CSV table of N, CA and C in Angstrom, one decimal:
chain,number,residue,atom,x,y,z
U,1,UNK,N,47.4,40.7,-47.7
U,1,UNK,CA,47.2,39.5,-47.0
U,1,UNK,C,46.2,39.7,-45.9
U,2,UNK,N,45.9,41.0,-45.2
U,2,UNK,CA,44.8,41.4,-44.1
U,2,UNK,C,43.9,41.2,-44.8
U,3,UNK,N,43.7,41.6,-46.2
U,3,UNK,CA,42.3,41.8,-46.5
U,3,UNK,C,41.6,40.5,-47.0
U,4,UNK,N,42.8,39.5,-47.3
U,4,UNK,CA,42.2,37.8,-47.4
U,4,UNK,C,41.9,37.2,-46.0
U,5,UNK,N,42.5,37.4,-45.1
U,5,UNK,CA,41.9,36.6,-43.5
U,5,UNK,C,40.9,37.4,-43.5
U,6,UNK,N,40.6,38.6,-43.1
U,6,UNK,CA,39.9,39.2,-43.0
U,6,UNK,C,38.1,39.2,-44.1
U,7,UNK,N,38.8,38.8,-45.2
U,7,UNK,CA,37.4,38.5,-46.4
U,7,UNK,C,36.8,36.9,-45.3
U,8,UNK,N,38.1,35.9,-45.3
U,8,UNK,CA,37.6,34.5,-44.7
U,8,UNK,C,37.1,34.4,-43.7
U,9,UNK,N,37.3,35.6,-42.6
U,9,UNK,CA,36.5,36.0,-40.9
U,9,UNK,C,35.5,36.5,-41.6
U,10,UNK,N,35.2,37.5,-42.2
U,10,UNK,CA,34.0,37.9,-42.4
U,10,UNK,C,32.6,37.0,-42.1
U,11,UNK,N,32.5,36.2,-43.2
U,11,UNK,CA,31.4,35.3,-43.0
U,11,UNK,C,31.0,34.7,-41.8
U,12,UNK,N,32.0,34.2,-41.1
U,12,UNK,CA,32.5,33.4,-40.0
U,12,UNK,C,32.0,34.3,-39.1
U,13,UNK,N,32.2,35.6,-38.8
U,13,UNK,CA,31.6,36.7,-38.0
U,13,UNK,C,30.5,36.8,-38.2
U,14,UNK,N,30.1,37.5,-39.5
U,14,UNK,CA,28.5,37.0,-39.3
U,14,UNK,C,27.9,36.0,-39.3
U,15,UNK,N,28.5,34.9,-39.5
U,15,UNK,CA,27.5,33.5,-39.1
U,15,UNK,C,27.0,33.6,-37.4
U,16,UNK,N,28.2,34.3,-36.9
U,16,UNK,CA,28.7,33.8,-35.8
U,16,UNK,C,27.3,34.1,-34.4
U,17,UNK,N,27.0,35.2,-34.4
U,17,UNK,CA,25.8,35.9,-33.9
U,17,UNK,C,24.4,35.1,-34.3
U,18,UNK,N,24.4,34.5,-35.3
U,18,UNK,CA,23.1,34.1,-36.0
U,18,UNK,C,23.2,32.9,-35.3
U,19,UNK,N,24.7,32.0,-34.9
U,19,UNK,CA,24.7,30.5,-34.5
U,19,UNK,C,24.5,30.7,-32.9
U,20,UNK,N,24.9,31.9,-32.6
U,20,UNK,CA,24.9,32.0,-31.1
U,20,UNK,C,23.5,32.1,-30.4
U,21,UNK,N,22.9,33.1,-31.5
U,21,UNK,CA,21.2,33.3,-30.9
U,21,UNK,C,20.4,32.1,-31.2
U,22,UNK,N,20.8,30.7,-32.6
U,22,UNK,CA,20.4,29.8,-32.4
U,22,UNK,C,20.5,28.8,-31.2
U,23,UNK,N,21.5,28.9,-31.1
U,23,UNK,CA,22.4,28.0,-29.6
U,23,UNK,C,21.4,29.1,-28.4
U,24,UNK,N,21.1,29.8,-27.9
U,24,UNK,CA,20.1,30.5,-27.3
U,24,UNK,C,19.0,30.1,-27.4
U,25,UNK,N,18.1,30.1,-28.2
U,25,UNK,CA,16.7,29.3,-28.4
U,25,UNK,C,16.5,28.2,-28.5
U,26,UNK,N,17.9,27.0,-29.0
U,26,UNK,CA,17.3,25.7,-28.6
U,26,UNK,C,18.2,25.4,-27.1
U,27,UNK,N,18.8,26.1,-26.4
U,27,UNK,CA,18.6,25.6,-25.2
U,27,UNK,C,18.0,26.1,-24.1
U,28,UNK,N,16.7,27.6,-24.6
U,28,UNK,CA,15.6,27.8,-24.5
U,28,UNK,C,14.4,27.1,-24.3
U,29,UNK,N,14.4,26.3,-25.6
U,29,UNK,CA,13.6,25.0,-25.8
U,29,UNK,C,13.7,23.9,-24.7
U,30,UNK,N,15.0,23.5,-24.3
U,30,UNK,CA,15.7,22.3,-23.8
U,30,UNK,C,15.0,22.7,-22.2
U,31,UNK,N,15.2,23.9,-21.7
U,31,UNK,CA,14.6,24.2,-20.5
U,31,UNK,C,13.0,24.2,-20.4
U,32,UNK,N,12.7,24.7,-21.1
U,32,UNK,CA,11.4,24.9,-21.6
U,32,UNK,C,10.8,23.3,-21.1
U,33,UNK,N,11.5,22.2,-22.1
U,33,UNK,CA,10.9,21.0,-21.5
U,33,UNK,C,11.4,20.4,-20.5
U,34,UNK,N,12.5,20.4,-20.1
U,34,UNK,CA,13.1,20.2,-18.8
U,34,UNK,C,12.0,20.7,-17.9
U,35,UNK,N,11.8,21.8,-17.7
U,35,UNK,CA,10.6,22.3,-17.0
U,35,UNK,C,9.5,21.5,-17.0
U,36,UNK,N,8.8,21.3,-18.1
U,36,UNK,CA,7.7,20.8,-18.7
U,36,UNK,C,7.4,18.9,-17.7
U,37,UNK,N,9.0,18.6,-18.4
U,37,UNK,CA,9.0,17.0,-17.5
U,37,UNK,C,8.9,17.2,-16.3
U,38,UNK,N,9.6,17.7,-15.2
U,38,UNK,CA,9.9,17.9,-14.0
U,38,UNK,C,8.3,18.4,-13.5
U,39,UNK,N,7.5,19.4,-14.0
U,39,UNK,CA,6.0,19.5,-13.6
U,39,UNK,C,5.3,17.9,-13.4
U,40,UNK,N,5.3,17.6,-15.0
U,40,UNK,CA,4.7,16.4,-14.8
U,40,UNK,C,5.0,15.3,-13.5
U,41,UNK,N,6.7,15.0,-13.7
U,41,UNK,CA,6.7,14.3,-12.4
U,41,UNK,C,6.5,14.7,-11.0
U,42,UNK,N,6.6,16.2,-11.2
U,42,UNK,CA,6.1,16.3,-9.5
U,42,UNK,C,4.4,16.2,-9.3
U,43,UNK,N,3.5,16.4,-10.6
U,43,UNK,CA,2.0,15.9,-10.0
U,43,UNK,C,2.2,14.5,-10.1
U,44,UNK,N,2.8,13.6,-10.7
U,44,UNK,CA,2.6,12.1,-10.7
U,44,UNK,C,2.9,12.0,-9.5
U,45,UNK,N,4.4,12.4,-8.7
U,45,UNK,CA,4.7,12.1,-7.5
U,45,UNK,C,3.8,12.3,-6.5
U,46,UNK,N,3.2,13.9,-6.7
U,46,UNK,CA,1.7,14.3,-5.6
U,46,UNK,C,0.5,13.2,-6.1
U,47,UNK,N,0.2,12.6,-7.2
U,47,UNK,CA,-0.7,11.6,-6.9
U,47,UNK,C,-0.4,10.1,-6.3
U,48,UNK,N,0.8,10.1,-6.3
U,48,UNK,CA,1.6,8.5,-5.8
U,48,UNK,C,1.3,9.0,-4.6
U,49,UNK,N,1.4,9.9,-3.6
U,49,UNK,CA,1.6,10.5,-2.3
U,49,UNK,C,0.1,10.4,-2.3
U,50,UNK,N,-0.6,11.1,-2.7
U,50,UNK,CA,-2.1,10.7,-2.2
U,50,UNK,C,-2.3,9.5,-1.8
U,51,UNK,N,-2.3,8.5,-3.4
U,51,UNK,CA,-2.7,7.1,-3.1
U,51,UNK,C,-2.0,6.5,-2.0
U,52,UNK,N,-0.5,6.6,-1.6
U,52,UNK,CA,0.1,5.9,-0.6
U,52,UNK,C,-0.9,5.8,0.6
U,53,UNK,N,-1.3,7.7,1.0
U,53,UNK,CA,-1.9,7.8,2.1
U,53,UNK,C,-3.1,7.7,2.0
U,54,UNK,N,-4.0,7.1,1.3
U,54,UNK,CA,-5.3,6.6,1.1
U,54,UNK,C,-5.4,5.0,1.7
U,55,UNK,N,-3.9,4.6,1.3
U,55,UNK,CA,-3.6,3.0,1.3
U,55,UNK,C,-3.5,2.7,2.8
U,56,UNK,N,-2.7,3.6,2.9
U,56,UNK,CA,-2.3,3.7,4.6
U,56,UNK,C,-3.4,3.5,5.7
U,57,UNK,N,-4.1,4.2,5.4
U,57,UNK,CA,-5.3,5.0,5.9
U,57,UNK,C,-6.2,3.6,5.8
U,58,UNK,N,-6.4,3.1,4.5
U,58,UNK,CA,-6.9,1.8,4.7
U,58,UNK,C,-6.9,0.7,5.3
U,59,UNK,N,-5.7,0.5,5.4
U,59,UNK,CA,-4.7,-0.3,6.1
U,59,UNK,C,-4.9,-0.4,7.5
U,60,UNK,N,-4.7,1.0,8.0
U,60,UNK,CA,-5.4,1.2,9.9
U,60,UNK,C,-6.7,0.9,10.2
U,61,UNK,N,-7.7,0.9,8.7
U,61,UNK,CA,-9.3,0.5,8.9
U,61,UNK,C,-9.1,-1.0,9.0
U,62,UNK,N,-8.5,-1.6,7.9
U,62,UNK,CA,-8.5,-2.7,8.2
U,62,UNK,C,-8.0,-3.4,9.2
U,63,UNK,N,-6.9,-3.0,9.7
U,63,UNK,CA,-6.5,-3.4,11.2
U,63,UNK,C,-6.8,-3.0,12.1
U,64,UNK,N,-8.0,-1.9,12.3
U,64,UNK,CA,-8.6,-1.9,13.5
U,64,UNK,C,-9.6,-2.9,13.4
U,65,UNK,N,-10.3,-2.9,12.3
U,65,UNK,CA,-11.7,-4.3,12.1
U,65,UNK,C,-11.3,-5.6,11.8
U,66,UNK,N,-10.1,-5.7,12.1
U,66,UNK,CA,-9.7,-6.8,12.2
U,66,UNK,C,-9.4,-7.5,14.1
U,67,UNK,N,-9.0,-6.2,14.5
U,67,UNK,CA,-9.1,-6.2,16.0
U,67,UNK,C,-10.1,-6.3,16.7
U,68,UNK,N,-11.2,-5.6,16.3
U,68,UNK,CA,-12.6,-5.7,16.6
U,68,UNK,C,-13.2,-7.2,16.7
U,69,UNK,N,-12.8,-7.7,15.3
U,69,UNK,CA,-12.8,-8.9,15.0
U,69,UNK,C,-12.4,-10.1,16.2
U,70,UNK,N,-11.6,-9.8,16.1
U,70,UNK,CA,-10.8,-10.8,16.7
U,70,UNK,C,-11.0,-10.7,18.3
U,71,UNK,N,-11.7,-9.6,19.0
U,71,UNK,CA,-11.5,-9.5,20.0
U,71,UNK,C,-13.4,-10.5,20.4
U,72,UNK,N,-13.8,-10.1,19.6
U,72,UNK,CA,-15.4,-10.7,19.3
U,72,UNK,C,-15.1,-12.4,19.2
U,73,UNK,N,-13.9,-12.7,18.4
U,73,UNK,CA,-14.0,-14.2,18.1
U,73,UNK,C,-13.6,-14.8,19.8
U,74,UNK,N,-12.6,-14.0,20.1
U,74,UNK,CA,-12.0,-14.5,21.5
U,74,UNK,C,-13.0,-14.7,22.7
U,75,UNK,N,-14.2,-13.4,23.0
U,75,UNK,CA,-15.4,-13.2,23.5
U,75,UNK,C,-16.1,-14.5,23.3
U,76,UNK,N,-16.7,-14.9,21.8
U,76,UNK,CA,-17.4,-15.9,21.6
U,76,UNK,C,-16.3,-17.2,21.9
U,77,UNK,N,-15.9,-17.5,22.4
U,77,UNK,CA,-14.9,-18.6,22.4
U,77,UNK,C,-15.0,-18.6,24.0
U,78,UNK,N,-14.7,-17.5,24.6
U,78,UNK,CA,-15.0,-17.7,26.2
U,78,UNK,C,-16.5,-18.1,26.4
U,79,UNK,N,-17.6,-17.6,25.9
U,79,UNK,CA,-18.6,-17.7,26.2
U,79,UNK,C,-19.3,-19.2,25.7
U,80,UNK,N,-18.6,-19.6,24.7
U,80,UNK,CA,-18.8,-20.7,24.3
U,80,UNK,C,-18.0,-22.2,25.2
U,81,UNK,N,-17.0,-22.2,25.6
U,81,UNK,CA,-16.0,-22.5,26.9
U,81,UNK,C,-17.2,-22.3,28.6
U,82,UNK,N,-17.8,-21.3,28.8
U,82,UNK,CA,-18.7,-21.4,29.9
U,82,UNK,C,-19.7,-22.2,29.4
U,83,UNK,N,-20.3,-22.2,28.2
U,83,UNK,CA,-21.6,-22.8,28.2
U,83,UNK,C,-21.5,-24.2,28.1
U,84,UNK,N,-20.2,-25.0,27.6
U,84,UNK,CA,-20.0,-26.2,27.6
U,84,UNK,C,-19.8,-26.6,29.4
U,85,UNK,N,-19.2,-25.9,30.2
U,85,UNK,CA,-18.7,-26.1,31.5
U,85,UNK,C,-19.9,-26.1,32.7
U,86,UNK,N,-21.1,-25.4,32.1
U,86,UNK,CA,-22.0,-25.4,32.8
U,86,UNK,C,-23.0,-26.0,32.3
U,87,UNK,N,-23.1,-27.0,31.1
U,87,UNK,CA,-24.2,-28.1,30.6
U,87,UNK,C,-24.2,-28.6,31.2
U,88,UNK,N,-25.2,-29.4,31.4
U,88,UNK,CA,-25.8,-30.8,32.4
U,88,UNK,C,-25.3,-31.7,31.4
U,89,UNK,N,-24.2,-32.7,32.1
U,89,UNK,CA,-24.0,-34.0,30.9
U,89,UNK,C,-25.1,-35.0,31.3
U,90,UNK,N,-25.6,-35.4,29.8
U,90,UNK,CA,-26.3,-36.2,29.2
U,90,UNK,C,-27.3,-35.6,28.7
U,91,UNK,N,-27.6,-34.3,28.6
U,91,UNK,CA,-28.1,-33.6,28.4
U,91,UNK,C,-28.0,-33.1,26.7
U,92,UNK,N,-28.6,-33.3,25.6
U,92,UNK,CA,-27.8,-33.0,24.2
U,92,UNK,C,-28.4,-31.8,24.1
U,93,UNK,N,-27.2,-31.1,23.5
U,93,UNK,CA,-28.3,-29.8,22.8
U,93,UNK,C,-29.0,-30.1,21.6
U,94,UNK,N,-30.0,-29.5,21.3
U,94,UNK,CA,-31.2,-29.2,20.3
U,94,UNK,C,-30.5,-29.5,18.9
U,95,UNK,N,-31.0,-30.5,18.5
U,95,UNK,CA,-30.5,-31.1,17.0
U,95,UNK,C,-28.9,-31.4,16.7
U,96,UNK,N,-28.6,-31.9,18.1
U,96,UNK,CA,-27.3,-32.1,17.9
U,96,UNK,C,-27.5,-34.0,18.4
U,97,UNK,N,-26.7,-35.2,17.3
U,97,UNK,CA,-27.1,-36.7,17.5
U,97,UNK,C,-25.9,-36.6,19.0
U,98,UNK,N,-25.8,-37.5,19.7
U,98,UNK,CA,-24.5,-38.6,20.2
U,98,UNK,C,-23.3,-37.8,19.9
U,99,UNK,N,-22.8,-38.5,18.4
U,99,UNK,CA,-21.7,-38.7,18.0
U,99,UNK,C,-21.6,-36.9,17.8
U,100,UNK,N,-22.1,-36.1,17.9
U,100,UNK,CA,-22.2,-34.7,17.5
U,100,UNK,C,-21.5,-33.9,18.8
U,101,UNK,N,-22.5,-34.3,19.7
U,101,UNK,CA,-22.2,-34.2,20.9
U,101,UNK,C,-21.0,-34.4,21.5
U,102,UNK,N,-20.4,-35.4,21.4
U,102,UNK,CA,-19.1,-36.1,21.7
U,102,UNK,C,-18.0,-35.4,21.3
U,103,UNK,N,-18.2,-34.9,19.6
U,103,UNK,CA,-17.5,-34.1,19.3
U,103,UNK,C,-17.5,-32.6,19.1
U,104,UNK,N,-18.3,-32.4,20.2
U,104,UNK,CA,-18.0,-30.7,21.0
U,104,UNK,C,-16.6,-30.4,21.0
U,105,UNK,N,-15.9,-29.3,20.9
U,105,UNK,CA,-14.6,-29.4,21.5
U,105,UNK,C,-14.7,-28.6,22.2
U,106,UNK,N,-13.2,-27.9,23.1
U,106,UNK,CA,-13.5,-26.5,23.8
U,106,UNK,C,-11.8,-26.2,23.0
U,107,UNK,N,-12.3,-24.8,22.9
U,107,UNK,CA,-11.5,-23.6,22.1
U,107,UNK,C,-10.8,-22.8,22.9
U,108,UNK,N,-9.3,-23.0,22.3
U,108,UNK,CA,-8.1,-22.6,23.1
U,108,UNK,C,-7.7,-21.9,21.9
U,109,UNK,N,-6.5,-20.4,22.5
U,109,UNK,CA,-5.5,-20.1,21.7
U,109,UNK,C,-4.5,-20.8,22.0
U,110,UNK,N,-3.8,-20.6,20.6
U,110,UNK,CA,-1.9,-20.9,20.2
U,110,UNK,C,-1.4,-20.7,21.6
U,111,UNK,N,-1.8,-18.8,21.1
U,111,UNK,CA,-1.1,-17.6,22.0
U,111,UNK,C,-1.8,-16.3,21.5
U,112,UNK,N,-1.7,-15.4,22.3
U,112,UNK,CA,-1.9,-14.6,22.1
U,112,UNK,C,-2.6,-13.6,20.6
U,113,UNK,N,-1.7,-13.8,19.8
U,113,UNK,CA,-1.5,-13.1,18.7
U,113,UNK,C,-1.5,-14.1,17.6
U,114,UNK,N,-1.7,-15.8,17.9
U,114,UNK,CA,-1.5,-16.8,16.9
U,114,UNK,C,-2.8,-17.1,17.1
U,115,UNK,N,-3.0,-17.5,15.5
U,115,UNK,CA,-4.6,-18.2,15.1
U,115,UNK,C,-4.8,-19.2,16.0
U,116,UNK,N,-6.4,-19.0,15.9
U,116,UNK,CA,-7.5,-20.1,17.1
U,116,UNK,C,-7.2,-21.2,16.1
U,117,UNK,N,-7.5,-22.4,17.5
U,117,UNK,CA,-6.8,-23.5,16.9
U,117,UNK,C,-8.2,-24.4,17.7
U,118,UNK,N,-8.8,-25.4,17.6
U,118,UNK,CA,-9.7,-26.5,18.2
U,118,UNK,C,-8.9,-27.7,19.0
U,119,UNK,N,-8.7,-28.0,20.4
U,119,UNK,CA,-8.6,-29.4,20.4
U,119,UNK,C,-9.5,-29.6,21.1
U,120,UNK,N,-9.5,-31.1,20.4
U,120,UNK,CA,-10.4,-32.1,21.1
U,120,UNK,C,-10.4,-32.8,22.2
U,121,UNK,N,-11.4,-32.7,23.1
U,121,UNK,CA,-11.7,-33.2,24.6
U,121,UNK,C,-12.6,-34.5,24.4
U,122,UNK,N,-12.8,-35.4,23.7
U,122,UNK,CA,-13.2,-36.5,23.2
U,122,UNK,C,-12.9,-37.5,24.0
């Protein structure tokens, strides 16, 4: 009766090593690309991190030349505000009709930090 369990283990034994060193190499494999993906994502991530800070970076250019900007529009708006306050009335400027004239306006902020706005002194 030993030597019939024993015939039925047999095979079963030797399969047994042959399944185990397969079960070894495909989860060899399995790291292998586990590895593989996880590289990839970390350069995609390093180039998402670049671009962010390229963006960023842009972002400060554009908001400082937007400050520059804006600090030029506010200058020309004062300086435009003196030159009306110091014209001689009846006096037109140069290719400007009457009705042109009249509607000169002078240039106020909102506020501070809100868009220029025109009212009329008409």
């Amino acid at each position: 009766m030993q030597k019939k369990e024993q015939s039925k283990l047999d095979p079963a034994l030797r399969l047994a090593p042959q399944t185990s060193e397969s079960r070894r190499e495909e989860m060899n494999k399995l790291k292998d690309s586990d590895r593989t993906e996880l590289q990839k994502a970390m350069e995609h991530n390093n180039r998402l991190d670049k671009e962010i800070l390229a963006l960023r970076s842009r972002v400060r250019s554009l908001d400082s030349e937007r400050k520059v900007f804006l600090e030029l529009v506010e200058k020309l708006k004062e300086e435009i505000c003196e030159y009306q306050k110091n014209e001689k009335p009846g006096l037109a400027l140069p290719g400007m009709d009457e009705t042109e004239e009249n509607a000169c306006c002078t240039l106020q902020l909102q506020d501070e930090k809100g868009p220029a706005r025109f009212e009329e002194e008409c």
